[in-house]
Coordinates of C-alpha atoms in Angstrom, one line a residue:
Chain A
M1 CA 0.0 0.0 0.0
P2 CA 1.5 3.3 -1.0
T3 CA 2.4 5.9 1.6
V4 CA 1.3 9.5 1.4
T5 CA 2.9 12.4 3.3
M6 CA 1.4 15.8 3.6
T7 CA 1.5 18.8 5.9
V8 CA -1.9 19.0 7.5
N9 CA -2.6 22.1 9.5
G10 CA 1.1 22.7 9.9
M11 CA 2.0 19.2 11.0
E12 CA 3.6 16.5 8.8
R13 CA 1.2 13.5 8.6
S14 CA 1.8 10.2 6.8
G15 CA -0.4 7.2 6.2
N16 CA -0.7 4.1 4.1
V17 CA -3.5 4.5 1.7
E18 CA -5.1 2.7 -1.3
G19 CA -4.8 4.3 -4.7
R20 CA -8.6 5.0 -4.5
T21 CA -8.5 6.6 -1.0
L22 CA -10.0 10.0 -1.3
L23 CA -8.4 13.0 0.4
V24 CA -11.5 13.5 2.6
E25 CA -11.3 9.8 3.7
F26 CA -7.6 10.2 4.6
L27 CA -8.4 13.4 6.6
R28 CA -11.4 11.9 8.4
E29 CA -10.7 8.3 8.8
H30 CA -6.9 8.1 8.9
L31 CA -6.2 11.4 10.7
G32 CA -9.5 11.7 12.7
L33 CA -10.1 15.2 11.4
T34 CA -13.8 14.9 11.1
G35 CA -14.5 18.6 10.8
T36 CA -14.3 18.1 7.0
H37 CA -17.7 16.7 6.0
V38 CA -19.0 14.5 3.2
G39 CA -22.4 15.7 1.9
C40 CA -23.2 14.8 -1.7
D41 CA -20.0 13.0 -2.6
T42 CA -20.5 14.3 -6.1
S43 CA -18.5 17.6 -5.9
Q44 CA -21.6 19.8 -5.8
C45 CA -22.3 20.6 -2.2
G46 CA -19.0 21.8 -0.9
A47 CA -19.2 20.4 2.6
C48 CA -15.8 18.8 2.0
V49 CA -13.9 22.0 1.0
V50 CA -10.3 22.2 2.3
H51 CA -7.3 24.1 1.1
V52 CA -4.6 22.4 -0.8
N53 CA -1.5 24.5 -1.3
G54 CA -3.5 27.6 -0.4
T55 CA -6.5 27.1 -2.8
S56 CA -9.9 25.7 -1.9
V57 CA -10.8 22.3 -3.5
K58 CA -13.4 19.6 -2.9
S59 CA -11.7 16.9 -1.0
C60 CA -14.3 14.3 -2.0
T61 CA -13.1 14.7 -5.6
S62 CA -9.4 14.5 -4.8
L63 CA -7.3 11.5 -4.2
A64 CA -5.1 11.4 -1.1
A65 CA -2.3 10.5 -3.5
Q66 CA -2.9 13.7 -5.5
A67 CA -2.2 15.7 -2.3
D68 CA 1.1 13.8 -1.5
G69 CA 3.6 16.4 -0.6
A70 CA 1.1 19.2 -0.4
E71 CA 0.1 21.7 2.3
V72 CA -3.4 21.0 3.4
T73 CA -5.5 23.2 5.7
T74 CA -8.8 21.9 7.2
I75 CA -11.3 23.7 9.4
E76 CA -9.4 22.4 12.4
G77 CA -6.4 24.4 11.3
L78 CA -8.0 27.8 11.3
A79 CA -8.5 28.7 15.0
N80 CA -5.6 29.8 17.1
G81 CA -6.2 27.8 20.3
S82 CA -9.4 29.0 21.7
D83 CA -9.4 32.1 19.5
L84 CA -11.6 31.6 16.6
H85 CA -10.4 32.6 13.1
P86 CA -12.0 35.9 12.0
M87 CA -14.1 34.1 9.5
Q88 CA -15.4 31.6 12.1
E89 CA -16.1 34.5 14.4
A90 CA -18.0 36.3 11.7
F91 CA -20.2 33.2 11.1
R92 CA -21.0 33.1 14.8
E93 CA -21.6 36.8 15.1
H94 CA -23.9 36.9 12.0
H95 CA -25.7 33.6 12.7
G96 CA -24.3 32.2 9.5
L97 CA -25.2 28.6 10.4
Q98 CA -28.0 26.6 11.8
C99 CA -27.3 22.8 11.8
G100 CA -23.7 23.5 10.9
F101 CA -23.2 20.6 8.5
C102 CA -22.2 22.9 5.6
T103 CA -20.3 25.3 7.8
P104 CA -16.7 23.9 7.6
G105 CA -16.9 23.9 3.8
M106 CA -18.5 27.4 3.8
V107 CA -15.8 28.8 6.0
M108 CA -12.9 27.2 4.1
S109 CA -14.4 28.4 0.8
A110 CA -15.0 31.9 2.3
V111 CA -11.4 32.2 3.5
D112 CA -10.1 31.4 0.0
L113 CA -12.3 34.2 -1.4
A114 CA -11.2 36.6 1.4
N115 CA -7.6 35.9 0.6
Q116 CA -8.2 37.2 -2.9
N117 CA -10.7 39.9 -2.2
S118 CA -10.9 41.6 1.2
D119 CA -14.1 43.5 0.4
P120 CA -16.3 41.3 -1.7
S121 CA -19.7 42.6 -2.8
E122 CA -22.8 40.6 -1.9
H123 CA -23.0 39.5 -5.6
E124 CA -19.3 38.4 -5.5
V125 CA -19.9 36.3 -2.4
R126 CA -23.0 34.7 -3.8
E127 CA -21.2 33.8 -7.0
W128 CA -18.3 32.4 -5.1
L129 CA -20.5 30.3 -2.9
E130 CA -22.0 28.6 -6.0
G131 CA -20.3 25.4 -5.0
N132 CA -21.4 25.4 -1.3
L133 CA -24.9 24.3 -0.5
C134 CA -26.8 25.1 2.7
R135 CA -30.1 23.3 3.3
C136 CA -31.1 25.0 6.6
T137 CA -31.0 28.8 6.6
G138 CA -30.7 29.9 3.1
Y139 CA -27.8 32.1 2.4
H140 CA -28.7 35.6 3.7
N141 CA -26.7 35.4 7.0
I142 CA -23.9 33.4 5.4
V143 CA -23.3 36.1 2.9
K144 CA -23.3 38.7 5.6
A145 CA -20.8 36.6 7.6
V146 CA -18.5 36.2 4.7
Q147 CA -18.5 39.9 3.9
A148 CA -17.8 40.7 7.6
G149 CA -15.2 37.9 7.9
A150 CA -13.4 39.1 4.8
K151 CA -13.2 42.6 6.2
A152 CA -12.0 41.4 9.5
M153 CA -9.3 39.4 7.8
G154 CA -8.1 42.5 6.1
G155 CA -6.6 40.7 3.1
G156 CA -4.8 38.0 5.1
S157 CA -5.7 34.6 6.5
Chain B
M1 CA -14.8 3.0 -6.6
N2 CA -12.5 0.0 -7.5
D3 CA -8.9 0.2 -6.4
F4 CA -6.1 1.0 -8.8
T5 CA -2.3 1.6 -8.8
Y6 CA -1.5 5.3 -8.7
H7 CA 1.5 6.6 -10.7
A8 CA 3.2 9.9 -10.1
P9 CA 5.7 10.3 -13.0
T10 CA 7.9 13.4 -13.1
S11 CA 8.5 13.5 -16.9
L12 CA 6.4 13.0 -20.0
D13 CA 8.5 9.9 -20.9
E14 CA 7.8 8.4 -17.5
A15 CA 4.1 9.1 -17.9
L16 CA 4.0 7.5 -21.3
A17 CA 5.9 4.4 -20.0
A18 CA 3.4 4.1 -17.1
L19 CA 0.5 4.5 -19.5
R20 CA 1.8 1.8 -21.8
G21 CA 2.8 -0.5 -18.8
G22 CA -0.7 -0.4 -17.6
G23 CA -2.1 -1.5 -20.9
D24 CA -5.9 -1.2 -21.6
G25 CA -6.6 -0.5 -17.9
A26 CA -4.4 2.6 -17.7
K27 CA -5.8 6.1 -17.7
L28 CA -4.4 9.6 -17.3
I29 CA -5.6 11.8 -14.5
A30 CA -5.2 15.6 -14.5
G31 CA -7.5 17.5 -12.1
G32 CA -9.7 14.4 -11.8
H33 CA -13.0 16.4 -11.8
S34 CA -14.4 14.5 -14.7
L35 CA -12.7 11.2 -14.1
L36 CA -13.2 10.6 -10.4
P37 CA -17.0 11.2 -10.5
V38 CA -17.2 8.6 -13.3
M39 CA -15.0 6.2 -11.3
K40 CA -17.2 6.6 -8.2
L41 CA -20.1 5.3 -10.3
N42 CA -18.0 2.5 -11.6
L43 CA -18.6 3.7 -15.2
A44 CA -14.8 3.6 -15.5
S45 CA -12.6 1.3 -13.5
P46 CA -9.0 1.8 -14.5
T47 CA -6.4 -0.5 -13.1
D48 CA -3.7 2.2 -13.3
L49 CA -4.0 6.0 -12.9
V50 CA -1.1 8.0 -14.2
S51 CA -1.1 11.6 -12.8
L52 CA 0.2 14.4 -15.0
A53 CA 0.5 16.8 -12.0
G54 CA 4.3 16.2 -11.6
V55 CA 5.1 16.4 -15.3
P56 CA 6.9 19.8 -15.9
G57 CA 6.0 22.2 -18.7
L58 CA 2.2 21.6 -18.9
G59 CA 1.0 24.5 -16.8
D60 CA 2.0 27.6 -18.8
I61 CA 0.0 30.1 -20.9
A62 CA 1.9 31.7 -23.7
D63 CA 1.1 34.6 -26.0
G64 CA 2.2 33.6 -29.5
G65 CA 1.1 36.8 -31.2
D66 CA -1.6 35.5 -33.5
S67 CA -2.4 32.6 -31.1
V68 CA -2.5 31.8 -27.4
T69 CA -1.2 28.4 -26.2
V70 CA -2.7 27.0 -22.9
G71 CA -0.8 24.2 -21.3
A72 CA -2.9 21.0 -20.7
M73 CA -2.6 21.2 -16.9
C74 CA -3.8 24.8 -16.7
R75 CA -6.7 24.9 -14.2
H76 CA -9.9 26.6 -15.3
A77 CA -9.3 29.3 -12.6
Q78 CA -5.8 29.9 -14.1
V79 CA -7.2 30.4 -17.6
A80 CA -10.0 32.7 -16.3
G81 CA -7.5 34.8 -14.3
S82 CA -4.8 34.9 -17.0
A83 CA -3.8 38.4 -18.1
V84 CA -2.8 37.0 -21.5
V85 CA -6.1 35.2 -22.1
Q86 CA -8.1 38.1 -20.7
A87 CA -6.4 40.5 -23.1
R88 CA -6.2 38.3 -26.2
I89 CA -9.3 36.1 -26.1
P90 CA -11.5 37.5 -23.4
A91 CA -14.4 35.2 -24.4
L92 CA -12.2 32.2 -23.5
A93 CA -11.4 33.7 -20.0
A94 CA -15.1 34.4 -19.4
M95 CA -16.0 30.9 -20.5
A96 CA -13.5 29.3 -18.1
D97 CA -14.8 31.5 -15.3
G98 CA -18.3 30.0 -15.9
I99 CA -17.3 26.3 -15.5
G100 CA -18.7 24.5 -12.5
D101 CA -17.9 26.5 -9.3
A102 CA -14.9 28.1 -7.7
Q103 CA -13.5 24.8 -6.3
V104 CA -14.1 22.9 -9.5
R105 CA -12.2 25.7 -11.4
N106 CA -9.4 25.3 -8.9
A107 CA -8.9 21.7 -9.8
G108 CA -10.3 20.9 -13.3
T109 CA -7.9 21.4 -16.3
I110 CA -8.3 22.2 -20.0
G111 CA -6.4 19.1 -21.0
G112 CA -8.7 16.9 -18.9
S113 CA -11.8 18.6 -20.2
V114 CA -10.9 18.2 -23.9
A115 CA -9.7 14.6 -23.5
H116 CA -12.8 13.6 -21.6
N117 CA -15.1 15.4 -24.2
D118 CA -18.2 15.4 -22.0
P119 CA -21.1 16.4 -24.3
A120 CA -22.0 19.2 -21.9
A121 CA -18.6 20.5 -21.2
D122 CA -17.7 24.1 -22.2
Y123 CA -14.2 23.8 -23.6
P124 CA -15.1 21.7 -26.7
A125 CA -17.4 24.5 -27.9
A126 CA -14.6 27.1 -27.4
C127 CA -12.0 24.9 -29.1
V128 CA -14.2 24.2 -32.2
A129 CA -15.5 27.8 -32.5
L130 CA -12.0 29.3 -32.2
G131 CA -10.5 26.7 -34.5
A132 CA -8.1 25.5 -31.8
T133 CA -5.4 22.9 -32.3
I134 CA -4.9 20.2 -29.7
V135 CA -1.2 19.5 -29.2
T136 CA -0.2 16.1 -28.0
D137 CA 3.1 14.3 -27.2
R138 CA 3.4 13.3 -30.8
R139 CA 1.2 15.5 -33.1
E140 CA -1.2 18.3 -33.6
I141 CA -4.9 17.7 -34.2
H142 CA -7.3 20.4 -35.3
S143 CA -10.4 20.5 -33.1
D144 CA -12.6 19.8 -36.1
D145 CA -10.9 16.3 -36.2
F146 CA -10.3 15.9 -32.5
F147 CA -13.8 15.8 -31.1
Q148 CA -15.5 12.6 -32.3
G149 CA -18.8 12.3 -30.5
M150 CA -19.8 11.8 -26.8
F151 CA -16.7 11.0 -24.7
A152 CA -14.8 10.1 -27.9
T153 CA -11.7 11.9 -29.3
A154 CA -9.0 11.3 -31.9
L155 CA -6.5 10.5 -29.1
A156 CA -4.8 7.1 -29.1
D157 CA -4.9 5.2 -25.9
D158 CA -1.4 6.1 -24.9
E159 CA -1.5 9.7 -26.2
V160 CA -1.1 12.7 -23.9
V161 CA -2.6 16.1 -24.6
T162 CA 0.2 18.7 -23.8
A163 CA -1.5 22.0 -24.8
V164 CA -4.3 23.7 -26.7
R165 CA -3.4 26.4 -29.1
F166 CA -6.1 29.0 -29.8
P167 CA -5.9 31.4 -32.8
V168 CA -6.8 34.9 -31.6
P169 CA -10.1 36.0 -33.1
A170 CA -11.3 39.5 -34.0
R171 CA -14.2 38.9 -31.8
A172 CA -15.9 36.0 -29.9
A173 CA -18.3 35.3 -27.1
Y174 CA -19.9 32.4 -25.3
A175 CA -23.4 32.2 -24.1
K176 CA -24.5 29.3 -21.9
F177 CA -27.8 28.2 -20.5
A178 CA -26.4 26.3 -17.5
N179 CA -27.8 23.5 -15.4
P180 CA -28.5 25.2 -12.1
A181 CA -27.0 22.4 -10.0
S182 CA -23.9 21.4 -12.0
K183 CA -23.3 24.5 -14.2
Y184 CA -22.8 22.1 -17.1
A185 CA -24.3 23.5 -20.4
V186 CA -27.9 22.6 -21.1
A187 CA -27.0 24.5 -24.3
G188 CA -23.9 26.6 -24.8
V189 CA -22.9 28.4 -27.9
M190 CA -19.5 29.9 -28.8
V191 CA -19.4 32.3 -31.7
A192 CA -16.1 33.4 -33.0
D193 CA -15.1 35.7 -35.9
G194 CA -11.5 34.6 -36.5
P195 CA -8.9 33.8 -39.1
A196 CA -11.0 30.9 -40.5
G197 CA -14.1 33.0 -40.8
V198 CA -17.2 33.0 -38.5
R199 CA -17.6 29.7 -36.6
V200 CA -20.5 28.7 -34.4
A201 CA -20.1 25.8 -32.1
V202 CA -22.7 24.2 -29.8
T203 CA -22.2 22.1 -26.7
G204 CA -24.6 20.6 -24.2
A205 CA -27.3 20.1 -26.7
S206 CA -26.5 17.1 -28.8
G207 CA -26.0 13.5 -27.9
D208 CA -23.0 13.5 -30.3
G209 CA -21.3 16.3 -28.4
V210 CA -20.0 19.5 -29.8
F211 CA -21.2 20.5 -33.3
R212 CA -21.1 23.5 -35.7
V213 CA -24.1 25.2 -37.2
A214 CA -23.3 25.8 -40.9
E215 CA -26.5 27.8 -41.5
M216 CA -25.7 30.2 -38.7
E217 CA -22.1 30.6 -39.9
A218 CA -23.3 31.5 -43.4
A219 CA -25.9 33.9 -42.0
L220 CA -23.3 35.6 -39.8
G221 CA -20.8 35.7 -42.7
A222 CA -23.3 37.8 -44.6
S223 CA -24.4 39.9 -41.7
F224 CA -22.8 39.7 -38.3
S225 CA -25.8 40.5 -36.1
G226 CA -28.1 38.7 -33.6
E227 CA -31.0 39.1 -36.0
A228 CA -29.1 37.1 -38.6
V229 CA -29.2 33.9 -36.4
A230 CA -32.4 34.6 -34.6
G231 CA -34.4 33.0 -37.4
V232 CA -32.1 30.0 -37.9
A233 CA -33.8 27.0 -36.3
V234 CA -31.8 23.9 -35.3
S235 CA -33.4 20.5 -35.6
S236 CA -34.2 18.6 -32.4
D237 CA -33.1 15.3 -34.0
G238 CA -30.3 13.8 -31.9
M239 CA -30.7 16.4 -29.2
L240 CA -30.3 15.3 -25.6
S241 CA -33.4 14.9 -23.5
D242 CA -33.2 14.7 -19.7
T243 CA -34.5 16.2 -16.5
A244 CA -32.9 19.6 -17.4
A245 CA -34.5 20.0 -20.8
G246 CA -36.2 18.1 -23.5
A247 CA -34.9 17.8 -27.1
D248 CA -37.2 20.5 -28.5
Y249 CA -36.4 22.9 -25.8
R250 CA -32.6 22.4 -26.2
A251 CA -33.0 23.0 -30.0
H252 CA -34.8 26.2 -29.2
L253 CA -32.1 27.2 -26.7
V254 CA -29.4 26.8 -29.3
T255 CA -30.8 29.6 -31.3
V256 CA -31.4 31.8 -28.3
M257 CA -27.9 31.3 -27.0
A258 CA -26.4 31.9 -30.4
K259 CA -28.2 35.2 -30.7
R260 CA -27.0 36.2 -27.2
A261 CA -23.4 35.2 -28.0
V262 CA -23.4 37.2 -31.3
E263 CA -24.8 40.2 -29.4
A264 CA -22.2 39.8 -26.7
C265 CA -19.5 40.0 -29.4
G266 CA -20.3 43.7 -29.6

């Protein structure tokens, strides 16, 4: 069984995987990082979004082997101890979640947007969140949270 | 998904050797956003997957004066954000920016898209309308000859797409009626007024994949205006029919999207 090694949330992590092991399976089942969720498993819902080498991707449609040697950031890697990341704080402040299932993917996607655009318009946020589905609240507060989080980040993660 | 052996070659020669070594069961993987979904459904079950991610020289975009060459491993987001593509063929940048969603555009590649030739993918329409040339490890194939029906191309089993070369048109635009869930084209029309004349290419609509509409091209050659194509109806014979749209509706959409694309050319 091949070995993959990647830097996950700043720590080097290795594991023996099958060729077919998805990145999300490696994160959840091998590393126990269950903050990254599997929703649709068809690359549409975005619950599985993580960062690979700084850009957001759907980890249900990536092989662990494709991320060999990469820098991976998951939702668990955002907060600094008990201090929430500004985007997480914005989701809490603006009630950008209800059941929370989509939230890790929403936040990871939003951080990628904010890294490129520190003051996204409502339209730009809605366009960017095309690949993140929420089945509870609708998107109104999520959009507000993303705009506030992006401003709070001030162009940096 | 059935298991397979994953290969991570670091040169084109190594990739070709791995592809040949795996025989009939070997497939290339680029971004994987067409292939992995198909594999999850067991519609494809390769025994060997050969990744092109570590092969150097496939990720560049070059301005060749009268053409723009896009490396096969260029992600859709890279094409959409490229200053060269935006300046020389803005319609191509805009088309790439409308594929899937942000995360799909961060992973999917132009080479993977053309090699897969999904009948609802956007790139085949852009390639055919712009008269692009598909460059492989061994030859160059004009897009008119490259796309050969649903999921079928002129590629040999062990052939690797390395780049796509687009002639720079005088004007071009793409209009898509997108599936609201997947953003695949229910009907997408690229219109280009380029070195080979006016070309109109349609994706998403036909069960045979991308096709040109000669009547529209002739009409636009005589008068380049939305009105010129508005009256050109396309037959619904052979059109796809699914939960997104029936064949008649798709045929109707082709004319509507063609008119919008022409008008967007300015």
